[in-house]
Coordinates of C-alpha atoms and ligand atoms in Angstrom, one line a residue:
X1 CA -8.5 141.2 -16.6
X2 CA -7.2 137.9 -17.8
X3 CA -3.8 136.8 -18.7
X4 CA -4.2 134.2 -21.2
X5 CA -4.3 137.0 -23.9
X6 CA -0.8 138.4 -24.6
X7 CA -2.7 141.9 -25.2
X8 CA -4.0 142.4 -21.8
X9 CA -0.7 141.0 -20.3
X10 CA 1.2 143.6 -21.9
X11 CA -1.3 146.6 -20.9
X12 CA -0.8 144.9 -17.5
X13 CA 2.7 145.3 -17.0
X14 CA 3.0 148.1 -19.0
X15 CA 0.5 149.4 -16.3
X16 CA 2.8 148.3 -13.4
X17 CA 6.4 149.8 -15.3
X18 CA 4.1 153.2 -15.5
X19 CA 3.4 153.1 -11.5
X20 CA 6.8 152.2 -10.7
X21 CA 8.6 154.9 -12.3
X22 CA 6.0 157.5 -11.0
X23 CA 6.8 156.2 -7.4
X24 CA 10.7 156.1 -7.8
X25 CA 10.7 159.6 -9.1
X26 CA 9.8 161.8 -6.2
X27 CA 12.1 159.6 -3.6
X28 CA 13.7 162.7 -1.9
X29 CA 14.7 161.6 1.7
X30 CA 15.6 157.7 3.2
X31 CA 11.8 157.4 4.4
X32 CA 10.9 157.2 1.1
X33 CA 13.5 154.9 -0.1
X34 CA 12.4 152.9 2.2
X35 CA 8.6 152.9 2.0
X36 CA 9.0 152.2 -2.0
X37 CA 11.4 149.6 -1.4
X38 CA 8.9 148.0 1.5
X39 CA 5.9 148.8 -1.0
X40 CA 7.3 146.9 -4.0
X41 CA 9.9 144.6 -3.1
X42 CA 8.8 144.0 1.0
X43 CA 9.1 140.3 1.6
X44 CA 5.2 139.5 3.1
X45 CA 3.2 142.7 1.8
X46 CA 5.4 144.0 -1.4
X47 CA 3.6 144.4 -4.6
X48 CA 5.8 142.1 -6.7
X49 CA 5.2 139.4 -3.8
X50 CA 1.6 140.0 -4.8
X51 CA 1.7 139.7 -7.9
X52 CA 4.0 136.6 -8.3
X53 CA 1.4 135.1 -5.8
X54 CA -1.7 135.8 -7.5
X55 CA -0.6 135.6 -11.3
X56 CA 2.7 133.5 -11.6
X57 CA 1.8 130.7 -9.5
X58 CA -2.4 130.6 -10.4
X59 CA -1.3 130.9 -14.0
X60 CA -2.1 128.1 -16.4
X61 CA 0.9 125.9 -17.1
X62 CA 1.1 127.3 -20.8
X63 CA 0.9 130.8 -19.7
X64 CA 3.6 130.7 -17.0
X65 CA 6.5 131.4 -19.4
X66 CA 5.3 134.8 -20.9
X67 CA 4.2 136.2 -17.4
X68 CA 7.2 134.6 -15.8
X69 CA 10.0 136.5 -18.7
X70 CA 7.7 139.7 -18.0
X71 CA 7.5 139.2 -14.0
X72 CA 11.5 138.8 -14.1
X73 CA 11.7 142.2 -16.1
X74 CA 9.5 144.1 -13.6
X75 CA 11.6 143.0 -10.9
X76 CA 14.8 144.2 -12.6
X77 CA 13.6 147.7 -13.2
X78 CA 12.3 147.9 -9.7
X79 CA 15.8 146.8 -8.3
X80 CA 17.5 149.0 -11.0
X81 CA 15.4 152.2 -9.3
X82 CA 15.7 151.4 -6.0
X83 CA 19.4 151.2 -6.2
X84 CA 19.6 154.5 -8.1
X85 CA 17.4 156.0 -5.4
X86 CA 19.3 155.1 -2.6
X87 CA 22.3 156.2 -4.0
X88 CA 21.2 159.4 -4.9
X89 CA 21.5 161.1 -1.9
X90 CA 19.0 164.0 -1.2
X91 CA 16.8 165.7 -3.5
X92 CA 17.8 169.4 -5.1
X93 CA 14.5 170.7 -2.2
X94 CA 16.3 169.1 0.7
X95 CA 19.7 170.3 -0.2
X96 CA 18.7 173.6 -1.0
X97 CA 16.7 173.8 2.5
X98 CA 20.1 172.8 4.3
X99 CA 22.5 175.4 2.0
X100 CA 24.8 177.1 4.2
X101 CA 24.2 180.7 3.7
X102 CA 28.1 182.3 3.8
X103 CA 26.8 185.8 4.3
X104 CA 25.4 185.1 8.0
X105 CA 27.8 186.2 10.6
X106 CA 29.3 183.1 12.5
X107 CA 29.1 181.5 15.4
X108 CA 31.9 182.2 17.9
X109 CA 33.1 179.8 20.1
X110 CA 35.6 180.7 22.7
X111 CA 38.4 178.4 23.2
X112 CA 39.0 176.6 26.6
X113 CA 42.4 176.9 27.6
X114 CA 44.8 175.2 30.2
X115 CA 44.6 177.4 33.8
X116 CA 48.6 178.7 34.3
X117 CA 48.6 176.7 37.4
X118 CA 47.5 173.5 35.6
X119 CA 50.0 174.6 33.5
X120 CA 52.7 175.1 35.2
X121 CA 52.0 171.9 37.1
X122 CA 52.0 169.6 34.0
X123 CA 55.3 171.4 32.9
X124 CA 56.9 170.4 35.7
X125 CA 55.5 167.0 35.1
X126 CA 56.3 166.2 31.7
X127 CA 59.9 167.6 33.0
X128 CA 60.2 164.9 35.7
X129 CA 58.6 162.1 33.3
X130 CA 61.1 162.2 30.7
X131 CA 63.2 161.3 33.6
X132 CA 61.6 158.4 34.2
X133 CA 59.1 159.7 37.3
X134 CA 55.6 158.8 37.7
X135 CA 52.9 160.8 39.1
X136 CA 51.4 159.9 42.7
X137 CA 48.3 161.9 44.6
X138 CA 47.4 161.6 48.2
X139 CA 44.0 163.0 50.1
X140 CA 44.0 167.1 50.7
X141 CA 42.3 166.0 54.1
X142 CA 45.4 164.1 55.7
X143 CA 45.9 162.6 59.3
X144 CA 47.9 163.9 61.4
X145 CA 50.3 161.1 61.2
X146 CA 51.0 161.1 57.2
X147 CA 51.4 165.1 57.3
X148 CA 53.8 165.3 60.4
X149 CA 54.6 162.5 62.4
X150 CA 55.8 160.1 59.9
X151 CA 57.5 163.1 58.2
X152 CA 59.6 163.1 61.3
X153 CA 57.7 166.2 63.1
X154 CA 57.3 164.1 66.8
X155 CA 53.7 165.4 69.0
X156 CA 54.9 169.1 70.3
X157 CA 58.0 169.4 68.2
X158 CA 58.2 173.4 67.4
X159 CA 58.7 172.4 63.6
X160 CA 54.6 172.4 63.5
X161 CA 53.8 175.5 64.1
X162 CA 56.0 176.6 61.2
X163 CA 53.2 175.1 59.0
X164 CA 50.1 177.3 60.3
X165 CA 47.9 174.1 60.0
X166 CA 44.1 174.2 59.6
X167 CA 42.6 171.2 61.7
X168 CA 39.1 170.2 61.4
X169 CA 36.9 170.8 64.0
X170 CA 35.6 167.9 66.7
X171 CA 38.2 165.5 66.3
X172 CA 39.2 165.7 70.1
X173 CA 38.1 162.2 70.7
X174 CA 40.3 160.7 68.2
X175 CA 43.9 159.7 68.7
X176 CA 46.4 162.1 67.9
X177 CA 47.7 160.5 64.9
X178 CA 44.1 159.8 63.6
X179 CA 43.0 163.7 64.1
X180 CA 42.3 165.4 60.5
X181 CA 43.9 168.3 58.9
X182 CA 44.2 170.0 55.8
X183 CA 47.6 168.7 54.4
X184 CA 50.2 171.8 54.6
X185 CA 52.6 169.9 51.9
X186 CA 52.5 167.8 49.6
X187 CA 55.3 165.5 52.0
X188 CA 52.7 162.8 53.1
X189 CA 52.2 161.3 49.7
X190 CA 55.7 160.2 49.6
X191 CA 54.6 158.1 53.3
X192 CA 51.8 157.1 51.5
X193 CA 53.6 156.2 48.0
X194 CA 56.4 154.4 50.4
X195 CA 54.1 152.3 52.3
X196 CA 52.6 151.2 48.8
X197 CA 55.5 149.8 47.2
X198 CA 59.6 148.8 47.8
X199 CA 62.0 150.7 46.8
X200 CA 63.3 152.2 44.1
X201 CA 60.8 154.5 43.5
X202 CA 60.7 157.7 41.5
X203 CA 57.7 160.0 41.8
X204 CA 56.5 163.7 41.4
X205 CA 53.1 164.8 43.4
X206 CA 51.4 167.7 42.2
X207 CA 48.5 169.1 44.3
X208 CA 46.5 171.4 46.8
X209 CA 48.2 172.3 50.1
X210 CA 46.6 174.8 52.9
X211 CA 48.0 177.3 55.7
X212 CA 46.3 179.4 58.0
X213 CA 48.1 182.4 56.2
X214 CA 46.3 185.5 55.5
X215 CA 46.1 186.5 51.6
X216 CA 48.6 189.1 50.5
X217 CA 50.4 189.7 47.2
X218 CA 52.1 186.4 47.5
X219 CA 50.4 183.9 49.9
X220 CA 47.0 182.6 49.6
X221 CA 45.5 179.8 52.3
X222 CA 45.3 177.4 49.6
X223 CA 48.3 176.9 47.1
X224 CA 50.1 174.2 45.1
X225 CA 53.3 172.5 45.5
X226 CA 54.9 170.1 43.4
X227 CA 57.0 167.4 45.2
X228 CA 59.6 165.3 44.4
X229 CA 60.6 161.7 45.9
X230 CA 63.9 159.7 44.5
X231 CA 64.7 156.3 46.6
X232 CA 67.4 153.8 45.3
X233 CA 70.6 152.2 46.7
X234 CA 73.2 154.5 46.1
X235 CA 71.4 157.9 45.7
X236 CA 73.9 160.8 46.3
X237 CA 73.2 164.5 47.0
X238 CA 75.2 165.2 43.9
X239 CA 71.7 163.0 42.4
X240 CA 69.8 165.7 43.9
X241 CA 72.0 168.7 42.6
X242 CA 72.2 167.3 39.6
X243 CA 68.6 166.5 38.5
X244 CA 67.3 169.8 40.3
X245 CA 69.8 171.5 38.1
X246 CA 68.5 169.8 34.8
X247 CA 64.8 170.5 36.1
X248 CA 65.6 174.2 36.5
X249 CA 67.0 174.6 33.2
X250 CA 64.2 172.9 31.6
X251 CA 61.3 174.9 33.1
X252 CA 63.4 178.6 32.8
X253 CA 65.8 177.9 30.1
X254 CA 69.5 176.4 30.2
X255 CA 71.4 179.5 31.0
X256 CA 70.0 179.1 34.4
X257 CA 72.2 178.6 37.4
X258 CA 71.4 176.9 40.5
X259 CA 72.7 177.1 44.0
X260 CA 71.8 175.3 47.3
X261 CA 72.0 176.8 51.1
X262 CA 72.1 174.7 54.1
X263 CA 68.4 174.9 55.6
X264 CA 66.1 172.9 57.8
X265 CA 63.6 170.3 56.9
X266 CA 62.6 167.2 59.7
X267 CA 62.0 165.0 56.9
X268 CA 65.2 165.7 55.2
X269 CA 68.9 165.5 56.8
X270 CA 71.0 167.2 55.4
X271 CA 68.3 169.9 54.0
X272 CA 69.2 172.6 51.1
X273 CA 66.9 175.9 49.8
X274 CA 67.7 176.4 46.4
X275 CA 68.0 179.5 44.3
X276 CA 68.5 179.7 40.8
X277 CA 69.6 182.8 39.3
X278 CA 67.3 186.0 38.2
X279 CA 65.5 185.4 35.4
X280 CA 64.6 188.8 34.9
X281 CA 68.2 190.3 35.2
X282 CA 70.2 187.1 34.4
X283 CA 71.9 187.5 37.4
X284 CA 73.1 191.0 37.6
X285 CA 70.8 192.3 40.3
X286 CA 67.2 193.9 40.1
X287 CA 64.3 194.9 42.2
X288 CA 62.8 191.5 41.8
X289 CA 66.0 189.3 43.1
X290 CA 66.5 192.2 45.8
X291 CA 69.7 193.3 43.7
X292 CA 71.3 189.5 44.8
X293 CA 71.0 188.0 41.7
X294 CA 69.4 185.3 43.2
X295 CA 66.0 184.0 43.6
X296 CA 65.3 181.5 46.4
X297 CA 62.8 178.7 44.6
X298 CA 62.5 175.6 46.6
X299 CA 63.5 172.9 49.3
X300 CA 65.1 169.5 49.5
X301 CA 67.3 167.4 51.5
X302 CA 68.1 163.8 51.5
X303 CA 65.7 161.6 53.1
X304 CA 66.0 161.6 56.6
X305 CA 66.6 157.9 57.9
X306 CA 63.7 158.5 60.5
X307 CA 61.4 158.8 57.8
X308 CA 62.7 155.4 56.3
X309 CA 62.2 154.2 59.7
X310 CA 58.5 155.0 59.6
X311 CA 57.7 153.2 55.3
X312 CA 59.7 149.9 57.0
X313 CA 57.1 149.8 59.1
X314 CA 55.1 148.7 56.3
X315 CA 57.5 148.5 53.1
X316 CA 61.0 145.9 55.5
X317 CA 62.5 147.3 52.3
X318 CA 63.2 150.9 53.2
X319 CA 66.1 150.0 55.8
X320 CA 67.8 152.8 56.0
X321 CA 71.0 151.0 55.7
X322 CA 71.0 149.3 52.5
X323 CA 68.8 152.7 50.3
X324 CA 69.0 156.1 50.0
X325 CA 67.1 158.7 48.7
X326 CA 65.9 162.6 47.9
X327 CA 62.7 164.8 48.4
X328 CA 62.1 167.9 47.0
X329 CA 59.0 170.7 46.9
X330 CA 58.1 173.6 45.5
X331 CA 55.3 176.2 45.0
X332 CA 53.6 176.1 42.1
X333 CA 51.9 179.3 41.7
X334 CA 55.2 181.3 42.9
X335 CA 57.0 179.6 39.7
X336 CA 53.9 180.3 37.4
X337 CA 54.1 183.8 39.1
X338 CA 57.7 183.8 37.4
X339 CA 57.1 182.7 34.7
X340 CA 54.3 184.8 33.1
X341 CA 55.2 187.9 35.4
X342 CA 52.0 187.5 37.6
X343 CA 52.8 189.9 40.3
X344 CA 49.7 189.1 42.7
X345 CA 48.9 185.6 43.6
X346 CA 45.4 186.3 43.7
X347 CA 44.8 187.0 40.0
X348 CA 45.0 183.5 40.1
X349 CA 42.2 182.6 41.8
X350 CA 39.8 185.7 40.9
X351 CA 38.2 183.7 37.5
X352 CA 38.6 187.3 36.0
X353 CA 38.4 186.5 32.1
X354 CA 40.6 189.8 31.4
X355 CA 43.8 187.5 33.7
X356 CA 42.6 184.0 32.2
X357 CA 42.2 185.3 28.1
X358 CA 46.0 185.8 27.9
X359 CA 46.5 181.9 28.8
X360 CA 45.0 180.9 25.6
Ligands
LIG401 N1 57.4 170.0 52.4 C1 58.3 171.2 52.3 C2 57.4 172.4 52.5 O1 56.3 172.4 52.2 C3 59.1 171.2 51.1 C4 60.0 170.1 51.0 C5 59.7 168.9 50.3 C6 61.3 170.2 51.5 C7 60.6 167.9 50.2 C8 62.2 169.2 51.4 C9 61.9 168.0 50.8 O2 57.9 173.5 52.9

């Protein structure tokens, strides 16, 4: 074919307008798109490349203007039916092979849900951050010396056999105060958190304690306590009353009553239990407050000055002299077992979906 004879340059084209539309009409997915828009438009291979290669430019000077205005035309309608095609989105076929078919049963997926000890823990969390407290974590494998001695329990004192404490084996060649344990409280992290930074300092540690107990209806080996640390100048046991009091009527509700009893903690001087009264009879007596009214919850004291002695060690700031401060703990899972009415601890740890479903 020649082009110098308008005829055969319209059969041309009208050849190439034909093949175009054919090939734009069955573009059903993005591969195609594509491969039409590489095949007819592709910078180095295209067809229109081709064609402005070996007709436009080899045309005779006189002839340039009809191939050119017919060229320009092509390319239009190619650019006008790729655009359409990518635009289209999938053919009727591929939709139809991805319809949803509503009549199938469907999938059920279980929903994940927060264990109650988690829980309870980030309650008591999100209780003590709106107060300004930040969160701290220490090792579950402690030395000696963060667990008791810096908490004030000197080598031999009789305090340490009050916490049943699992030691790990072959550490006889180590110092006393470098021998491993399984931390009984959560108390060290407030040596740790001390020895970290100065004064003031408000923190709540959540975590994993352990005691050689044996597992009954309310102790289990390995438990979780919540502890409290508060150090300022001029920090008052009516601080501590206070914001125990606020904490208790936030976690059970604010017609909650709290009262404290002399008690003994070496870390802590003076040291207070702390009841609050029965949630389940509101304070008239029941089988579960033992008919007092009163259920004992937790322990805290003031900082004893011993233990400031120890974080000056490290942290000149804690001088016992110029700060104060309180400490408090408490069980976790014996709140949580409170709160939802768990009456044996070890539903908690038995992964039974029946227990864990009524979380969700
Ligand atoms: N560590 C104590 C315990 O486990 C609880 C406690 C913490 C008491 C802080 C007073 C102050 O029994």
């Amino acid at each position: 074919m020649t082009t110098d004879e308008p005829q055969n340059l319209d059969n041309l084209f009208a050849q190439l307008e034909l093949e175009v539309r054919q090939a734009a009409a069955g573009l059903s997915s993005s591969e195609a798109v594509e491969n039409f828009r590489l095949d007819w438009v592709g910078r180095k291979q295209g067809r229109l490349k081709q064609l402005s290669d070996q007709w436009l430019k080899s045309a005779p000077v006189e002839a340039r203007r009809e191939i050119g205005q017919r060229f320009n035309a092509l390319k239009t309608l190619v650019e006008s039916l790729l655009e359409e095609a990518a635009g289209a989105g999938p053919s009727d076929a591929a939709l139809a092979a991805e319809a949803l078919d509503v009549t199938l049963p469907g999938t059920r997926r279980l929903m994940g849900a927060e264990h109650p000890i988690t829980r309870t823990m980030n309650e008591l969390i999100a209780i003590f951050a709106a107060l300004g407290y930040s969160v701290g974590v220490g090792p579950e494998v402690e030395t000696d010396y963060y667990n008791f001695e810096s908490m004030n329990f000197p080598p031999g004192h009789p305090a340490r056999d009050t916490q049943d404490t699992l030691v790990i084996a072959n550490q006889e060649r180590r110092s006393l105060r470098d021998r491993l344990l399984l931390r009984t409280h959560t108390s060290p992290v407030q040596m740790r958190t001390m020895e970290q930074q100065p004064p003031p300092i408000r923190i709540v540690i959540p975590g994993k304690v352990h005691r050689n107990d044996a597992a009954d209806a309310t102790h289990s080996p390995v438990f979780h306590q919540v502890e409290g640390l508060c150090v300022d100048t001029n920090i008052t046991f009516s601080d501590l009353k206070g914001t125990l009091d606020y904490a208790m009527k936030a976690l059970f509700g604010s017609s909650v009553k709290t009262r404290f009893f002399p008690s003994f903690f070496p870390f802590t001087e003076p040291s207070a239990d702390v009841q609050i009264s029965c949630i389940f009879c509101a304070g008239k007596g029941c089988r579960k407050c033992k008919h007092s009214g009163w259920i004992e919850l937790l322990g805290c004291g003031m900082v004893d000055p011993a233990v400031f002695a120890f974080a000056a060690e490290k942290q000149p700031a804690y001088d016992p002299k110029k700060i104060s401060g309180f400490a408090f703990g408490m069980g976790v899972e014996r709140i949580a077992m409170m709160k939802y009415g768990v009456s044996d601890i070890g539903q908690f740890y038995s992964g039974d979906m029946r227990f864990l479903e009524q979380f969700v």
